[in-house]
Amino acid sequence: MNKGVKILSILLAEAPPSPQLYVRPWEVNWRDGYTDQLLEATNDGANLSSGAIRQVATEMLVPAAAHGGAVNIANGFGFTRSTVTLVVETEDIGGRKTQEIISGYTDHMGIGGTDTNPTYNREMRFFFNHMGTLQITSGSGHEGYGMYQFGNATEILTPMTGWDSNGDIPIVNRKATTMRPKDVMASLGEGAFAGMGVHDDNGSKLNGAPVLGNTSYQFGSRAKRSSFDNNVSSEFLSRVFTGVRDTMLDNATDQRQYGNALQKASESKYINEPMTSNSAMLLLLQRRSQFQQEWSVTLGELLNIDHTITSRIQPIKMRVQDRQTAAAIMTNTDGWESTSFEGQVAQLATLIMPNAMSKFALGHLHFIAHTETLDGSVDVRVVNMAGIAQGIDPRSIINMIKQHIAFEIFPALTMGRFKIHIEANVSLNRISTITVGINGGIKKPFPIASYCSALYSPCLAPNPTVLEKVAGDLSGVASQLTAAAMNLGPGLIHSQPPAQVMDYGSGSIASTPLSNVQFTNPNAAGQMPGGGTSRGF
Amino acid sequence: MENTLEKTLNFLTEILQSLGMTVKGRSILIEGEDGEYDIEVDGKTLVLPTEETLKLSKWDKEIAFFPLCESTLRGESEVQHEVLSMVKGALNVRLASLLWELFKVANSEECKANKLSPEQAEFLPHIPGFDANMVKNMGKLVLGVDPTEYKTSLIHMNLKRRTKINGQPFDRACLVRFPLAEMERKEKPFGVELRVKDMDALLSLLDYVLPDWQIENSYSRGTDSKVAPYFVATLMAYQNINARITLLAKRFVPTFPKFGALVNEDNWVECMDDLHRMRDCMPNLPGNDGAVVRGGGNGGDAPIITNEPKVARSAPMPTKTQPNLPWEEQSQAQSAPAQPTHRAPAADDDVVEYVPRQAVHPQAGQIPVGHEQTYATPGTVPAGYGSTNGPSFAEIQRSRMQGPAYAAVNQPPPVGGSSFSSDYRGADTTGNVNGYNVGYVTPAANQYAQPTGRGY
């Protein structure tokens, strides 16, 4: 229950044109032997955590190398626009304050006037791309300092493929479907998994078979949220496998009340995603603007909600030399449309990075990683980084970040097959550049507009066939893992679910220590996870 | 990686050329009546997956020919459908042409003057009661061959997953059927009125060209390949029949150059050892990775067909002549001669019929144009041997199923030497022998063989 919603600030930053981007949904790259490898790695289906299956998962689930069509954005990619970051403060009735950070982009730059006296176009349209919550415990942290935790990081998926400025309506791909683990489960709910119900985002339960063909993974009038975790193959597969296994186990072990078992399955906590209605700001927009119909709002509509926000807009215009740099990046690219292993790795980097960055509450991370060292070990150099919001200083955890790059991000990017050299300069709400060289080959730069990542999310399928392919490919191995686990008996199964986006701050977070990182105020002396200090860093 | 890419492109090119296509740069063309045409698959142009193709990535207009990336979890891909219809087309036209050419040879001056070599003359006893009218009638029959329809095919092929061939289970199989073998005696084959003696001669000659053809599944091939299993099964079945046609045709080339068009070398076979590396040299490409299979990727519950040795009809029994192919010798060495029994009409319910979508291209042409030997000039009627008023060879090339003529020499792989890798290996029911006979199972052989060493 929210007591109040307050827009603290709106950051508007000029964004240069970006290269044309393309849809590359998840694709199963199947090799025989994966089933055996997975059975071994998971101890016969007992431990389906992302860590256990990571090695196979990175080879098995990859963004499609061949693109599935061009991404459309309002006014096209060759257009200067602004990126937008809304910082919203919500307060529940208990007085606990939470910040929602909602990022996206506008349809045009919309900033006029002079630097000292800027003006804004009321018709400027805000599209929201991703969001997360920054939990604040004011004054109750170690030594009296506040602590922060960033969680519930999700992309905001819509079937929108652009904006018709003439008709002032969204251009919609009616065939678009979400392809999050819960959607894969819903699609699996036929055949072997008949009877496995799944929640849809509205909260309505879709019990019974066949689930395929229902609307649970089609867009209604709703935007849908997809956890950043779903952009990491091991997390994605872990959720699917765990969801299938535990749902089937619930069904099998609760024979007395079949209906009850179905209900349990439909409430499967392993695959839940945050809903748009979980966000106080999005809920407010749904109620007080055309957001529900247009998946975007104009500045005018925001002003109708709160007419004082103009004073809290922080405009950032690019310097001339920055514009030149941006133009150079635009021309210096291998092109996202081409089908290559380099492009596939770059795409993977753009997917994995925001997830990792959200775990560390980073808004910007620039690193270089390669194995061109004497002993073949991974060399990681962090060039630059910045916190996701004002007041967050990640310097104290740089070693943790390096570790994460070396042992989590880098191995995933190799897809288990390549020797890569990667330079990733990623900003969550700017143009990022990923430069990839494979097996000592030429390093190819791939600039990408991270601020619209939801448009090319791997969990957004341009048509249901893409989802059916992934679900069909995973059904065999999921059922084998489940069967193996059932032979073990429920008692031996690790019931701990993989990282939960819903339960940040609650007990289940222990399964992913890195997401437990708590950040200190910049003026606090390196408060470390678990309340320790930064001695070791 | 670069070398593998090059090798892969060569491999794909050789297969396409063997199937009668022309490869120019990244275009895959088919000979038509008035020139060469692009091949359309699923409304898109089929192209070779060269670096340029991948760079352009026009996947809304183009579809790459890379059947190697077929997923073992999925069904047949669009490109695989096309490969199968190419194979069916090529084999039907080649077999029909070979049969008709043999009839013409029997009617030729050389034959009448006893100028055929013993090897060439070998087929003559297989045309009982030969007369000149037979050539004409066979011409009509050959003209009626249309591989897009089951009833009008000489050879019909369809793919199946998880099936048994003569008791031997396979992950994927290319089932080869001969509709003529299932035809009732009184039926008009391909709608053509034939005399009884014509029919007897035709069936008898088929027995010579493809021994044991009336025994069910004697030409079907299965595989447990972990790389592109549908593609591999199709290639195995194709290579088996094509090698036989090539072998026979080559005997006649010195005297009758026309046979050159039926000679199609299969040099690509040696690359089958390297399928893994070739598959991994480029990413999965759309249209090649296979269609969704509902109800579980790991095979599903495809009905299993049972294949007791059966024979088609009470028509002339296959009379075995001297074994002249390594694979025949081999199978005979290991088994008693096959004893055909009567076969009931094929049960269609246990065979998933493959319906070719694009088996005949409207623009498809008539004349096979060889790469090195030109057999006939497009649009002209080649002169026949002897006196015949039947349809020209050109006319029977009504679809795109024409075979380029290669000048290379066909060398059947040596017996016992493996020309296939273990993952390509097929029906190795003959025990240790893993040579040219790979995948070839006579029912009788299977009866005695221990199912050992299946490929994996």
PDB file of N, CA, C and O in Angstrom, chain B residues 284-315:
ATOM      1  N   ASN B 284      23.718 -21.075 -36.389  1.00  0.00           N
ATOM      2  CA  ASN B 284      22.466 -21.602 -36.928  1.00  0.00           C
ATOM      3  C   ASN B 284      21.838 -20.557 -37.843  1.00  0.00           C
ATOM      4  O   ASN B 284      21.832 -19.377 -37.519  1.00  0.00           O
ATOM      5  N   LEU B 285      21.313 -20.989 -38.944  1.00  0.00           N
ATOM      6  CA  LEU B 285      20.718 -20.040 -39.878  1.00  0.00           C
ATOM      7  C   LEU B 285      19.225 -20.337 -40.031  1.00  0.00           C
ATOM      8  O   LEU B 285      18.814 -21.500 -40.016  1.00  0.00           O
ATOM      9  N   PRO B 286      18.436 -19.280 -40.170  1.00  0.00           N
ATOM     10  CA  PRO B 286      16.986 -19.481 -40.224  1.00  0.00           C
ATOM     11  C   PRO B 286      16.585 -20.355 -41.413  1.00  0.00           C
ATOM     12  O   PRO B 286      17.201 -20.285 -42.470  1.00  0.00           O
ATOM     13  N   GLY B 287      15.561 -21.161 -41.186  1.00  0.00           N
ATOM     14  CA  GLY B 287      15.071 -22.034 -42.251  1.00  0.00           C
ATOM     15  C   GLY B 287      15.816 -23.345 -42.345  1.00  0.00           C
ATOM     16  O   GLY B 287      15.445 -24.225 -43.107  1.00  0.00           O
ATOM     17  N   ASN B 288      16.889 -23.477 -41.555  1.00  0.00           N
ATOM     18  CA  ASN B 288      17.700 -24.693 -41.610  1.00  0.00           C
ATOM     19  C   ASN B 288      17.677 -25.487 -40.311  1.00  0.00           C
ATOM     20  O   ASN B 288      18.096 -26.629 -40.284  1.00  0.00           O
ATOM     21  N   ASP B 289      17.245 -24.846 -39.233  1.00  0.00           N
ATOM     22  CA  ASP B 289      17.402 -25.493 -37.935  1.00  0.00           C
ATOM     23  C   ASP B 289      16.231 -26.397 -37.575  1.00  0.00           C
ATOM     24  O   ASP B 289      16.254 -27.039 -36.538  1.00  0.00           O
ATOM     25  N   GLY B 290      15.235 -26.465 -38.405  1.00  0.00           N
ATOM     26  CA  GLY B 290      14.178 -27.451 -38.182  1.00  0.00           C
ATOM     27  C   GLY B 290      12.909 -26.848 -37.626  1.00  0.00           C
ATOM     28  O   GLY B 290      12.920 -25.801 -36.986  1.00  0.00           O
ATOM     29  N   ALA B 291      11.825 -27.542 -37.881  1.00  0.00           N
ATOM     30  CA  ALA B 291      10.520 -27.064 -37.446  1.00  0.00           C
ATOM     31  C   ALA B 291      10.225 -27.548 -36.032  1.00  0.00           C
ATOM     32  O   ALA B 291      10.832 -28.501 -35.558  1.00  0.00           O
ATOM     33  N   VAL B 292       9.309 -26.868 -35.395  1.00  0.00           N
ATOM     34  CA  VAL B 292       8.948 -27.218 -34.020  1.00  0.00           C
ATOM     35  C   VAL B 292       8.338 -28.607 -33.994  1.00  0.00           C
ATOM     36  O   VAL B 292       7.508 -28.943 -34.823  1.00  0.00           O
ATOM     37  N   VAL B 293       8.777 -29.398 -33.037  1.00  0.00           N
ATOM     38  CA  VAL B 293       8.142 -30.691 -32.820  1.00  0.00           C
ATOM     39  C   VAL B 293       7.444 -30.626 -31.490  1.00  0.00           C
ATOM     40  O   VAL B 293       8.068 -30.378 -30.469  1.00  0.00           O
ATOM     41  N   ARG B 294       6.177 -30.784 -31.502  1.00  0.00           N
ATOM     42  CA  ARG B 294       5.418 -30.697 -30.247  1.00  0.00           C
ATOM     43  C   ARG B 294       5.525 -31.992 -29.470  1.00  0.00           C
ATOM     44  O   ARG B 294       5.627 -33.070 -30.047  1.00  0.00           O
ATOM     45  N   GLY B 295       5.480 -31.847 -28.193  1.00  0.00           N
ATOM     46  CA  GLY B 295       5.399 -33.029 -27.350  1.00  0.00           C
ATOM     47  C   GLY B 295       6.753 -33.655 -27.085  1.00  0.00           C
ATOM     48  O   GLY B 295       6.876 -34.842 -26.899  1.00  0.00           O
ATOM     49  N   GLY B 296       7.785 -32.826 -27.101  1.00  0.00           N
ATOM     50  CA  GLY B 296       9.045 -33.360 -26.626  1.00  0.00           C
ATOM     51  C   GLY B 296      10.060 -33.454 -27.724  1.00  0.00           C
ATOM     52  O   GLY B 296       9.819 -34.060 -28.759  1.00  0.00           O
ATOM     53  N   GLY B 297      11.176 -32.853 -27.452  1.00  0.00           N
ATOM     54  CA  GLY B 297      12.202 -32.788 -28.459  1.00  0.00           C
ATOM     55  C   GLY B 297      12.934 -34.097 -28.653  1.00  0.00           C
ATOM     56  O   GLY B 297      13.437 -34.353 -29.719  1.00  0.00           O
ATOM     57  N   ASN B 298      12.977 -34.913 -27.632  1.00  0.00           N
ATOM     58  CA  ASN B 298      13.867 -36.058 -27.747  1.00  0.00           C
ATOM     59  C   ASN B 298      13.244 -37.236 -28.463  1.00  0.00           C
ATOM     60  O   ASN B 298      13.288 -38.355 -28.026  1.00  0.00           O
ATOM     61  N   GLY B 299      12.627 -36.934 -29.536  1.00  0.00           N
ATOM     62  CA  GLY B 299      12.245 -38.041 -30.389  1.00  0.00           C
ATOM     63  C   GLY B 299      10.769 -38.213 -30.568  1.00  0.00           C
ATOM     64  O   GLY B 299      10.300 -38.542 -31.643  1.00  0.00           O
ATOM     65  N   GLY B 300       9.999 -37.987 -29.539  1.00  0.00           N
ATOM     66  CA  GLY B 300       8.569 -38.194 -29.671  1.00  0.00           C
ATOM     67  C   GLY B 300       8.260 -39.678 -29.768  1.00  0.00           C
ATOM     68  O   GLY B 300       9.103 -40.532 -29.553  1.00  0.00           O
ATOM     69  N   ASP B 301       7.055 -39.979 -30.068  1.00  0.00           N
ATOM     70  CA  ASP B 301       6.657 -41.372 -30.135  1.00  0.00           C
ATOM     71  C   ASP B 301       6.226 -41.715 -31.543  1.00  0.00           C
ATOM     72  O   ASP B 301       5.090 -42.065 -31.793  1.00  0.00           O
ATOM     73  N   ALA B 302       7.138 -41.574 -32.440  1.00  0.00           N
ATOM     74  CA  ALA B 302       6.802 -41.884 -33.818  1.00  0.00           C
ATOM     75  C   ALA B 302       6.443 -43.353 -33.925  1.00  0.00           C
ATOM     76  O   ALA B 302       7.076 -44.197 -33.303  1.00  0.00           O
ATOM     77  N   PRO B 303       5.408 -43.656 -34.675  1.00  0.00           N
ATOM     78  CA  PRO B 303       5.047 -45.060 -34.828  1.00  0.00           C
ATOM     79  C   PRO B 303       6.191 -45.812 -35.494  1.00  0.00           C
ATOM     80  O   PRO B 303       6.898 -45.278 -36.338  1.00  0.00           O
ATOM     81  N   ILE B 304       6.358 -47.008 -35.076  1.00  0.00           N
ATOM     82  CA  ILE B 304       7.470 -47.790 -35.607  1.00  0.00           C
ATOM     83  C   ILE B 304       6.937 -48.712 -36.690  1.00  0.00           C
ATOM     84  O   ILE B 304       5.945 -49.406 -36.488  1.00  0.00           O
ATOM     85  N   ILE B 305       7.574 -48.668 -37.806  1.00  0.00           N
ATOM     86  CA  ILE B 305       7.089 -49.518 -38.874  1.00  0.00           C
ATOM     87  C   ILE B 305       7.799 -50.849 -38.814  1.00  0.00           C
ATOM     88  O   ILE B 305       8.958 -50.940 -38.418  1.00  0.00           O
ATOM     89  N   THR B 306       7.106 -51.861 -39.133  1.00  0.00           N
ATOM     90  CA  THR B 306       7.731 -53.164 -39.135  1.00  0.00           C
ATOM     91  C   THR B 306       7.930 -53.581 -40.576  1.00  0.00           C
ATOM     92  O   THR B 306       7.078 -53.371 -41.417  1.00  0.00           O
ATOM     93  N   ASN B 307       9.042 -54.144 -40.829  1.00  0.00           N
ATOM     94  CA  ASN B 307       9.361 -54.472 -42.206  1.00  0.00           C
ATOM     95  C   ASN B 307       9.806 -55.914 -42.322  1.00  0.00           C
ATOM     96  O   ASN B 307      10.986 -56.206 -42.356  1.00  0.00           O
ATOM     97  N   GLU B 308       8.851 -56.779 -42.342  1.00  0.00           N
ATOM     98  CA  GLU B 308       9.192 -58.141 -42.691  1.00  0.00           C
ATOM     99  C   GLU B 308       9.441 -58.144 -44.191  1.00  0.00           C
ATOM    100  O   GLU B 308       8.826 -57.388 -44.928  1.00  0.00           O
ATOM    101  N   PRO B 309      10.339 -58.982 -44.630  1.00  0.00           N
ATOM    102  CA  PRO B 309      10.599 -59.011 -46.059  1.00  0.00           C
ATOM    103  C   PRO B 309       9.319 -59.342 -46.824  1.00  0.00           C
ATOM    104  O   PRO B 309       8.654 -60.322 -46.529  1.00  0.00           O
ATOM    105  N   LYS B 310       8.990 -58.489 -47.700  1.00  0.00           N
ATOM    106  CA  LYS B 310       7.768 -58.700 -48.469  1.00  0.00           C
ATOM    107  C   LYS B 310       8.086 -58.365 -49.908  1.00  0.00           C
ATOM    108  O   LYS B 310       9.002 -57.634 -50.194  1.00  0.00           O
ATOM    109  N   VAL B 311       7.265 -58.865 -50.785  1.00  0.00           N
ATOM    110  CA  VAL B 311       7.483 -58.494 -52.172  1.00  0.00           C
ATOM    111  C   VAL B 311       6.196 -57.928 -52.722  1.00  0.00           C
ATOM    112  O   VAL B 311       5.107 -58.158 -52.200  1.00  0.00           O
ATOM    113  N   ALA B 312       6.351 -57.172 -53.740  1.00  0.00           N
ATOM    114  CA  ALA B 312       5.243 -56.346 -54.155  1.00  0.00           C
ATOM    115  C   ALA B 312       4.130 -57.097 -54.847  1.00  0.00           C
ATOM    116  O   ALA B 312       2.979 -56.919 -54.519  1.00  0.00           O
ATOM    117  N   ARG B 313       4.436 -57.913 -55.751  1.00  0.00           N
ATOM    118  CA  ARG B 313       3.394 -58.349 -56.640  1.00  0.00           C
ATOM    119  C   ARG B 313       3.815 -59.667 -57.241  1.00  0.00           C
ATOM    120  O   ARG B 313       4.934 -60.113 -57.093  1.00  0.00           O
ATOM    121  N   SER B 314       2.894 -60.260 -57.934  1.00  0.00           N
ATOM    122  CA  SER B 314       3.217 -61.559 -58.491  1.00  0.00           C
ATOM    123  C   SER B 314       3.890 -61.436 -59.852  1.00  0.00           C
ATOM    124  O   SER B 314       4.068 -62.390 -60.556  1.00  0.00           O
ATOM    125  N   ALA B 315       4.241 -60.254 -60.200  1.00  0.00           N
ATOM    126  CA  ALA B 315       4.947 -59.990 -61.445  1.00  0.00           C
ATOM    127  C   ALA B 315       6.285 -60.721 -61.438  1.00  0.00           C
ATOM    128  O   ALA B 315       6.642 -61.341 -60.447  1.00  0.00           O
TER     129      ALA B 315
END
